[in-house]
mmCIF file of C-alpha atoms and ligand atoms in Angstrom:
data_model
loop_
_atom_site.group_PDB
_atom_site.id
_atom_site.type_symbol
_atom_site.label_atom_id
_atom_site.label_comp_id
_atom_site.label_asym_id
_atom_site.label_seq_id
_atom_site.Cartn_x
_atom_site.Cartn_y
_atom_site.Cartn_z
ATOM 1 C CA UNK A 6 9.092 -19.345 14.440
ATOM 2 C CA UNK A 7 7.016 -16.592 14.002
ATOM 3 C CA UNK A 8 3.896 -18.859 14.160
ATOM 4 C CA UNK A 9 4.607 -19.075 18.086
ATOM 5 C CA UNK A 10 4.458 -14.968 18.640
ATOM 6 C CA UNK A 11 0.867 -14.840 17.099
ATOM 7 C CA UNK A 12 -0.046 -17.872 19.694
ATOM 8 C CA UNK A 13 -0.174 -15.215 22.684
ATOM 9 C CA UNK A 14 -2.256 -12.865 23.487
ATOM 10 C CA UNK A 15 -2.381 -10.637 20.881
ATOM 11 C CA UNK A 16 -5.358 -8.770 20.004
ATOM 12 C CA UNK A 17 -4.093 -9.772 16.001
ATOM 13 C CA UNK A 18 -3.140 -12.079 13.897
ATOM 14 C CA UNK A 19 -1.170 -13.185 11.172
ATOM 15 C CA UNK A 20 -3.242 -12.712 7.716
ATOM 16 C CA UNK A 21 -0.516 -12.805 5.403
ATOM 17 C CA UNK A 22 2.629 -14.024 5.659
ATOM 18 C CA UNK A 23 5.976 -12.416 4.394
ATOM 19 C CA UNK A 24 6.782 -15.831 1.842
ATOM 20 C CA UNK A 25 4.183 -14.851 0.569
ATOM 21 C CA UNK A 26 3.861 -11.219 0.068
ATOM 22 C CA UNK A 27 7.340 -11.775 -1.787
ATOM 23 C CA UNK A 28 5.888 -14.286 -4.289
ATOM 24 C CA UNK A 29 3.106 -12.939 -4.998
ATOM 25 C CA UNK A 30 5.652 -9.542 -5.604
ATOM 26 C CA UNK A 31 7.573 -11.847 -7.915
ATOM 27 C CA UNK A 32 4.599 -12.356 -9.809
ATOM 28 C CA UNK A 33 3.293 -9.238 -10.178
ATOM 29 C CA UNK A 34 6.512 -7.593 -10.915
ATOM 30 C CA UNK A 35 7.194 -10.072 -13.814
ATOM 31 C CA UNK A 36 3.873 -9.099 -15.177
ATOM 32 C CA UNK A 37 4.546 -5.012 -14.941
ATOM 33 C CA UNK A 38 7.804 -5.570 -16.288
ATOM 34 C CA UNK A 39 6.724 -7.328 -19.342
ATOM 35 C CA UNK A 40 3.727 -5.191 -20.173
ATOM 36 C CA UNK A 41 6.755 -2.105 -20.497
ATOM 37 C CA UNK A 42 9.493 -4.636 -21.812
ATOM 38 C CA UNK A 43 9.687 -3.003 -25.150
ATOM 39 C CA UNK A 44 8.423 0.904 -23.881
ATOM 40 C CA UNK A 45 10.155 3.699 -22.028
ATOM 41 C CA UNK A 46 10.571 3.347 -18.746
ATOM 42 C CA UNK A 47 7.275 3.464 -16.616
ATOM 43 C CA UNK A 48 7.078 5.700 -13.873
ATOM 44 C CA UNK A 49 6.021 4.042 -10.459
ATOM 45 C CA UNK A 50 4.091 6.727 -8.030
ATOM 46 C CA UNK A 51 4.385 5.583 -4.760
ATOM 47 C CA UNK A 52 1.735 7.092 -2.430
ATOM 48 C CA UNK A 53 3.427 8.189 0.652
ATOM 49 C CA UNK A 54 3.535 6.701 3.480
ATOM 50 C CA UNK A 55 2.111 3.250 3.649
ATOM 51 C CA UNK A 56 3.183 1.960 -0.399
ATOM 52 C CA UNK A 57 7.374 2.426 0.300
ATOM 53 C CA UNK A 58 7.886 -1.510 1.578
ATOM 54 C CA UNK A 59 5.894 -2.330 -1.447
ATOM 55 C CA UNK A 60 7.082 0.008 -4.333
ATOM 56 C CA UNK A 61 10.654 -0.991 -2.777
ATOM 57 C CA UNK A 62 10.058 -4.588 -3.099
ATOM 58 C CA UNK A 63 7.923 -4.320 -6.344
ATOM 59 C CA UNK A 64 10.802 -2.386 -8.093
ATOM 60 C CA UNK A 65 13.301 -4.887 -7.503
ATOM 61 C CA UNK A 66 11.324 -7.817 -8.778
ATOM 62 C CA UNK A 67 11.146 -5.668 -12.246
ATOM 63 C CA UNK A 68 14.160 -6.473 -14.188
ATOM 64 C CA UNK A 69 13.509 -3.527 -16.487
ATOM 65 C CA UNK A 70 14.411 0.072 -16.025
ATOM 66 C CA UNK A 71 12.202 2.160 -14.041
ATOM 67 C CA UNK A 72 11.457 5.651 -12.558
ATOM 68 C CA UNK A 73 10.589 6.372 -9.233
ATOM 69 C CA UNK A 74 8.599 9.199 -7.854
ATOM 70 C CA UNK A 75 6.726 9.950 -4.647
ATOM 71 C CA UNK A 76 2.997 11.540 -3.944
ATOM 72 C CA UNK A 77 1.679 12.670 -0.311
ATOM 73 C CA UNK A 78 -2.150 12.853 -0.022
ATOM 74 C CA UNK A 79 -4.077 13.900 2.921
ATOM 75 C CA UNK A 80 -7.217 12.666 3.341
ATOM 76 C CA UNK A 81 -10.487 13.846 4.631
ATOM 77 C CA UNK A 82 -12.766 10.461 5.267
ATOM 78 C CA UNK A 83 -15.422 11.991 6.685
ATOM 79 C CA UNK A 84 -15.830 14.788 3.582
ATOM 80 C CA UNK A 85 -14.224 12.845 0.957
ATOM 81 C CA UNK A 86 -12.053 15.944 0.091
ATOM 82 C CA UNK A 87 -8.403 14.697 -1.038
ATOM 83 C CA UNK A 88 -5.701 16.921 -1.193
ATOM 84 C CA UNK A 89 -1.921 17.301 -2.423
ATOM 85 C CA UNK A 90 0.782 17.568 0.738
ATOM 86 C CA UNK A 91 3.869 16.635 -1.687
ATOM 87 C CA UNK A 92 3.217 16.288 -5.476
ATOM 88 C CA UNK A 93 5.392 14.476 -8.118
ATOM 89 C CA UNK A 94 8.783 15.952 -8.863
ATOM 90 C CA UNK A 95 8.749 14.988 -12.775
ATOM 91 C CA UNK A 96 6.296 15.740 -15.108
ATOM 92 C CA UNK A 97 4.436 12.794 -16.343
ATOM 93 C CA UNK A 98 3.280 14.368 -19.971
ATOM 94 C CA UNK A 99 3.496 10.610 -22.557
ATOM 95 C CA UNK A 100 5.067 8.467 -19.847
ATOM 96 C CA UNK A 101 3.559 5.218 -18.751
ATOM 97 C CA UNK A 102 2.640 5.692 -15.075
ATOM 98 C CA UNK A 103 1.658 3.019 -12.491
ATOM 99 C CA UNK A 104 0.396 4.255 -9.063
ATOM 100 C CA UNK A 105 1.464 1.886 -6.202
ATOM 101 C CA UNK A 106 -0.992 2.020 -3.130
ATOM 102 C CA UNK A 107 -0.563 -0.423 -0.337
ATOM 103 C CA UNK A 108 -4.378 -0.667 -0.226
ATOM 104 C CA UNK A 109 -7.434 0.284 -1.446
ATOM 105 C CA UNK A 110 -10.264 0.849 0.940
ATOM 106 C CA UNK A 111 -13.108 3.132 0.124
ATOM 107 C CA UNK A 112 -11.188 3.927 -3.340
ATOM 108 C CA UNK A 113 -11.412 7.720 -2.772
ATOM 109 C CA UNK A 114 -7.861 8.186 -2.482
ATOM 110 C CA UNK A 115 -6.758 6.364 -5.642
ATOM 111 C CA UNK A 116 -9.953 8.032 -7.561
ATOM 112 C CA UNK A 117 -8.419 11.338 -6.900
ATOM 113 C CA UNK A 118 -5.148 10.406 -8.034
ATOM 114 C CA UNK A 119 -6.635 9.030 -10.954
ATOM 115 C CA UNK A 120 -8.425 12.010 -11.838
ATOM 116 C CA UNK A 121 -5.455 14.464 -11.015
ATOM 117 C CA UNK A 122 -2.894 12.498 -12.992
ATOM 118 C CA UNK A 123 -4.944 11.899 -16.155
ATOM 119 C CA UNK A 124 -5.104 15.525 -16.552
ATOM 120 C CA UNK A 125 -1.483 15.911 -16.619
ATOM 121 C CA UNK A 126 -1.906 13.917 -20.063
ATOM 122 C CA UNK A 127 0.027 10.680 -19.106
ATOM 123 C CA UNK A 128 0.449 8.425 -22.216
ATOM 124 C CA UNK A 129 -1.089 5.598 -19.946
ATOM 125 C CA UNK A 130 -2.074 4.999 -16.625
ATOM 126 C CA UNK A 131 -2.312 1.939 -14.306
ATOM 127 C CA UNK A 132 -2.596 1.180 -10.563
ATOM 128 C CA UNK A 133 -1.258 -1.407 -8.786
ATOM 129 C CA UNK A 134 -2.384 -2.328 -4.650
ATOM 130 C CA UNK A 135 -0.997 -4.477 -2.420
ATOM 131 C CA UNK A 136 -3.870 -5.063 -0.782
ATOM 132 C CA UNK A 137 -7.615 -4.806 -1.930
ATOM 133 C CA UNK A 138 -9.981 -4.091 0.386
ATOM 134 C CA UNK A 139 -13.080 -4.250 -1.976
ATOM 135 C CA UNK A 140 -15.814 -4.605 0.538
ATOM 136 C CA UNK A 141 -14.954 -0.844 1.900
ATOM 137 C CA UNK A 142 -15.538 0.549 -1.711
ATOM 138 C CA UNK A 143 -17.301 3.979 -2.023
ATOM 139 C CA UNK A 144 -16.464 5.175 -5.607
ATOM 140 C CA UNK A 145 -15.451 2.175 -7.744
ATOM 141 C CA UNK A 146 -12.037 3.128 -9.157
ATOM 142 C CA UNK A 147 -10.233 1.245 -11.957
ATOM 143 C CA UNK A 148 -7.342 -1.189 -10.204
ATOM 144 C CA UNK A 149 -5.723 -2.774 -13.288
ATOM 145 C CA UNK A 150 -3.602 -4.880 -10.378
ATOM 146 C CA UNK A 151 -3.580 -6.143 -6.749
ATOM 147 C CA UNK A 152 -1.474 -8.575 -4.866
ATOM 148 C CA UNK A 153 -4.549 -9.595 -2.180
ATOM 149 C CA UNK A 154 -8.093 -9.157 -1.818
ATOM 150 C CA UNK A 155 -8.876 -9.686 2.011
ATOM 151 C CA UNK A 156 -11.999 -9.091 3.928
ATOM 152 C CA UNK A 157 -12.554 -5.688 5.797
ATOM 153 C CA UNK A 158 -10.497 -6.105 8.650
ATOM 154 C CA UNK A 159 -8.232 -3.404 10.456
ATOM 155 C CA UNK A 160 -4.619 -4.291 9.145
ATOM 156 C CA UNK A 161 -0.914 -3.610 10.059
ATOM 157 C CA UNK A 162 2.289 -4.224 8.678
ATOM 158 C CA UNK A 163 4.563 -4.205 5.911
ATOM 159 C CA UNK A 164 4.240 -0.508 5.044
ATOM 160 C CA UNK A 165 0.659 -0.539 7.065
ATOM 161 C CA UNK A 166 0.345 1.555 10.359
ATOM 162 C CA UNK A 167 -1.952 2.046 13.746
ATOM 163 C CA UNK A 168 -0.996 5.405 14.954
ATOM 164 C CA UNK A 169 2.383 5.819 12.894
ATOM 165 C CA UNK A 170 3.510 2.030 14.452
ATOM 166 C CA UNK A 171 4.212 -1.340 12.923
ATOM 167 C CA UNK A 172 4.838 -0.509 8.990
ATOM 168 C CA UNK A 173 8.097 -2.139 9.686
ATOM 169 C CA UNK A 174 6.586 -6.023 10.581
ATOM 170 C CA UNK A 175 7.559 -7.983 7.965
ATOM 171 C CA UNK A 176 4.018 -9.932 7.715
ATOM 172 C CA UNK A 177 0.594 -8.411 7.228
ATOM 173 C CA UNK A 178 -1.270 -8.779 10.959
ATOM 174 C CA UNK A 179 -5.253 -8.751 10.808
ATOM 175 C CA UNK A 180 -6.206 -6.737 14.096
ATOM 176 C CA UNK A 181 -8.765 -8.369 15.920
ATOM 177 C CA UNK A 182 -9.511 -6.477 18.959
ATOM 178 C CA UNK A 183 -8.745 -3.030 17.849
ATOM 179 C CA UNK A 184 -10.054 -1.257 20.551
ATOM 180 C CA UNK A 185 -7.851 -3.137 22.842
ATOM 181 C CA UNK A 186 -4.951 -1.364 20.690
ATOM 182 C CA UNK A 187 -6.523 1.706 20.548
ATOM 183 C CA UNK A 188 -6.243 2.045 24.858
ATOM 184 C CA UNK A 189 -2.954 1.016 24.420
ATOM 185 C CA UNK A 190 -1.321 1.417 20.706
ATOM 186 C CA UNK A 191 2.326 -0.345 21.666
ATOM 187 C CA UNK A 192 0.410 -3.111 22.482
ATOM 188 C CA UNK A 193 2.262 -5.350 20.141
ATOM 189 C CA UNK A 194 5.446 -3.943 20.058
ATOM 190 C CA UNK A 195 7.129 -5.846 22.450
ATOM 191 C CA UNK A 196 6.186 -9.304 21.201
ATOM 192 C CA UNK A 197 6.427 -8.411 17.408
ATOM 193 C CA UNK A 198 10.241 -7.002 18.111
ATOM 194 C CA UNK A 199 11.272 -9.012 20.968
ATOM 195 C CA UNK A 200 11.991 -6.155 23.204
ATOM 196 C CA UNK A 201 11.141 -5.745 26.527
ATOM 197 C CA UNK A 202 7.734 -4.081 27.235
ATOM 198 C CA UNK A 203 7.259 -1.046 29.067
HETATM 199 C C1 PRP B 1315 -4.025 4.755 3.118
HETATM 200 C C2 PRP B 1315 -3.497 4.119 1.848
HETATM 201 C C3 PRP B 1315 -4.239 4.809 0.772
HETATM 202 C C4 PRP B 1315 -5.536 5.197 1.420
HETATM 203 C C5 PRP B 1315 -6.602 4.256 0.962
HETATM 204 O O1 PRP B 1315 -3.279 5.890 3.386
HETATM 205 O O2 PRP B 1315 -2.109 4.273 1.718
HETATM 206 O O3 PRP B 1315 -3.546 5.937 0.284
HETATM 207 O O4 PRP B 1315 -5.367 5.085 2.837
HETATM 208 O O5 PRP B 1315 -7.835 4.558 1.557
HETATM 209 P P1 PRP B 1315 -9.109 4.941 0.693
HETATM 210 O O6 PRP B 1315 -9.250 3.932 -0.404
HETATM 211 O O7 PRP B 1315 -10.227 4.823 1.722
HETATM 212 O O8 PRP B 1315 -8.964 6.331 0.175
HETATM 213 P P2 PRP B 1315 -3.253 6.584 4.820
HETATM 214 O O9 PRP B 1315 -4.184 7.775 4.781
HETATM 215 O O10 PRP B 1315 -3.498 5.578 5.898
HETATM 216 O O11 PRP B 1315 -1.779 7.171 4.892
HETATM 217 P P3 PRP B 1315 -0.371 6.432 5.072
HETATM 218 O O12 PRP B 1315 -0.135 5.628 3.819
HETATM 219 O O13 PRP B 1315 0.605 7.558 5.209
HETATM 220 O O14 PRP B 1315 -0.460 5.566 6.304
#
């Protein structure tokens, strides 16, 4: 049970379980899919890295036709400055386009976006977070959908990193002690995989 690996002494714990990330992606993909039921296909932005679980996941829980395409942003926290690493291969000119973030902190990120694709003249355009981290806002940015509001805590899992690790555990894990991961960032690995340590 995967109740009994957040029992030990890991500096996190569980926040959101993966039954529930998938209903809740069943209910939000129902929704997206019948706000475009009768349009052209939307085109889902995933922002690169963290959003790929999620846009994969959200996709498949539309049962209408879709387009894919991929953004990279770096970010600057400490300036605010945003910029393009890898941009959208298809022009979005008249199509519908929902941005899919795996969450929303200070809302910089997503504000740029916003800004950058409504100048390329989209005929609408919607975002959509997994996770909703509204007590971080900076700039408040239109979010037309989220899966979960949770409190500002440090979080990893399903698409979410610490130092490029654990986007691949299945459940959303609230890091409690995060210096104790920062002095040693495979902390967790071993228990979270079952594989030996070292
Ligand atoms: C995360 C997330 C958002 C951004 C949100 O990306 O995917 O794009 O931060 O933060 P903000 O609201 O404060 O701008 P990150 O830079 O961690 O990259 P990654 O997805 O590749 O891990």
């Amino acid at each position: 049970m995967i109740d009994g690996r957040f029992a030990s002494n890991l500096p996190a714990e569980l926040l959101i379980d993966r039954a529930s990330i998938a209903r809740r992606i069943d209910e939000l993909g129902a929704e997206l899919a019948g706000l475009f039921a009768d349009e052209e296909p939307p085109v889902l932005v995933g922002v690169l890295k963290g959003s790929a679980m999620f846009l994969a996941d959200l996709i498949r829980a539309m049962d209408i036709d879709v387009a894919v395409d991929f953004m990279s942003i770096s970010s600057y926290s400490q300036s605010g400055v945003v910029r393009i690493v890898k941009d959208l291969d298809e022009d979005v000119r008249g199509r519908d386009v929902v941005v899919v973030e795996d969450i929303v902190d200070t809302g910089l990120t997503l504000n740029y976006l916003r800004k950058t694709l409504s100048q390329r003249e989209p005929d609408s355009l919607r975002a959509v977070t997994l996770l909703d981290k509204t007590a971080r806002r900076i700039i408040p940015v239109p979010l037309e959908f989220s899966a979960f509001e949770i409190p500002d805590v440090f979080v990893v899992g399903y698409g979410l990193d610490f130092q490029g690790l654990y986007r691949n555990v299945a459940d959303i894990l609230a890091v409690r002690d995060l210096a104790r991961l920062a002095n040693d960032p495979r902390l967790m690995v071993a228990q979270l995989f079952g594989l030996k340590s070292g």
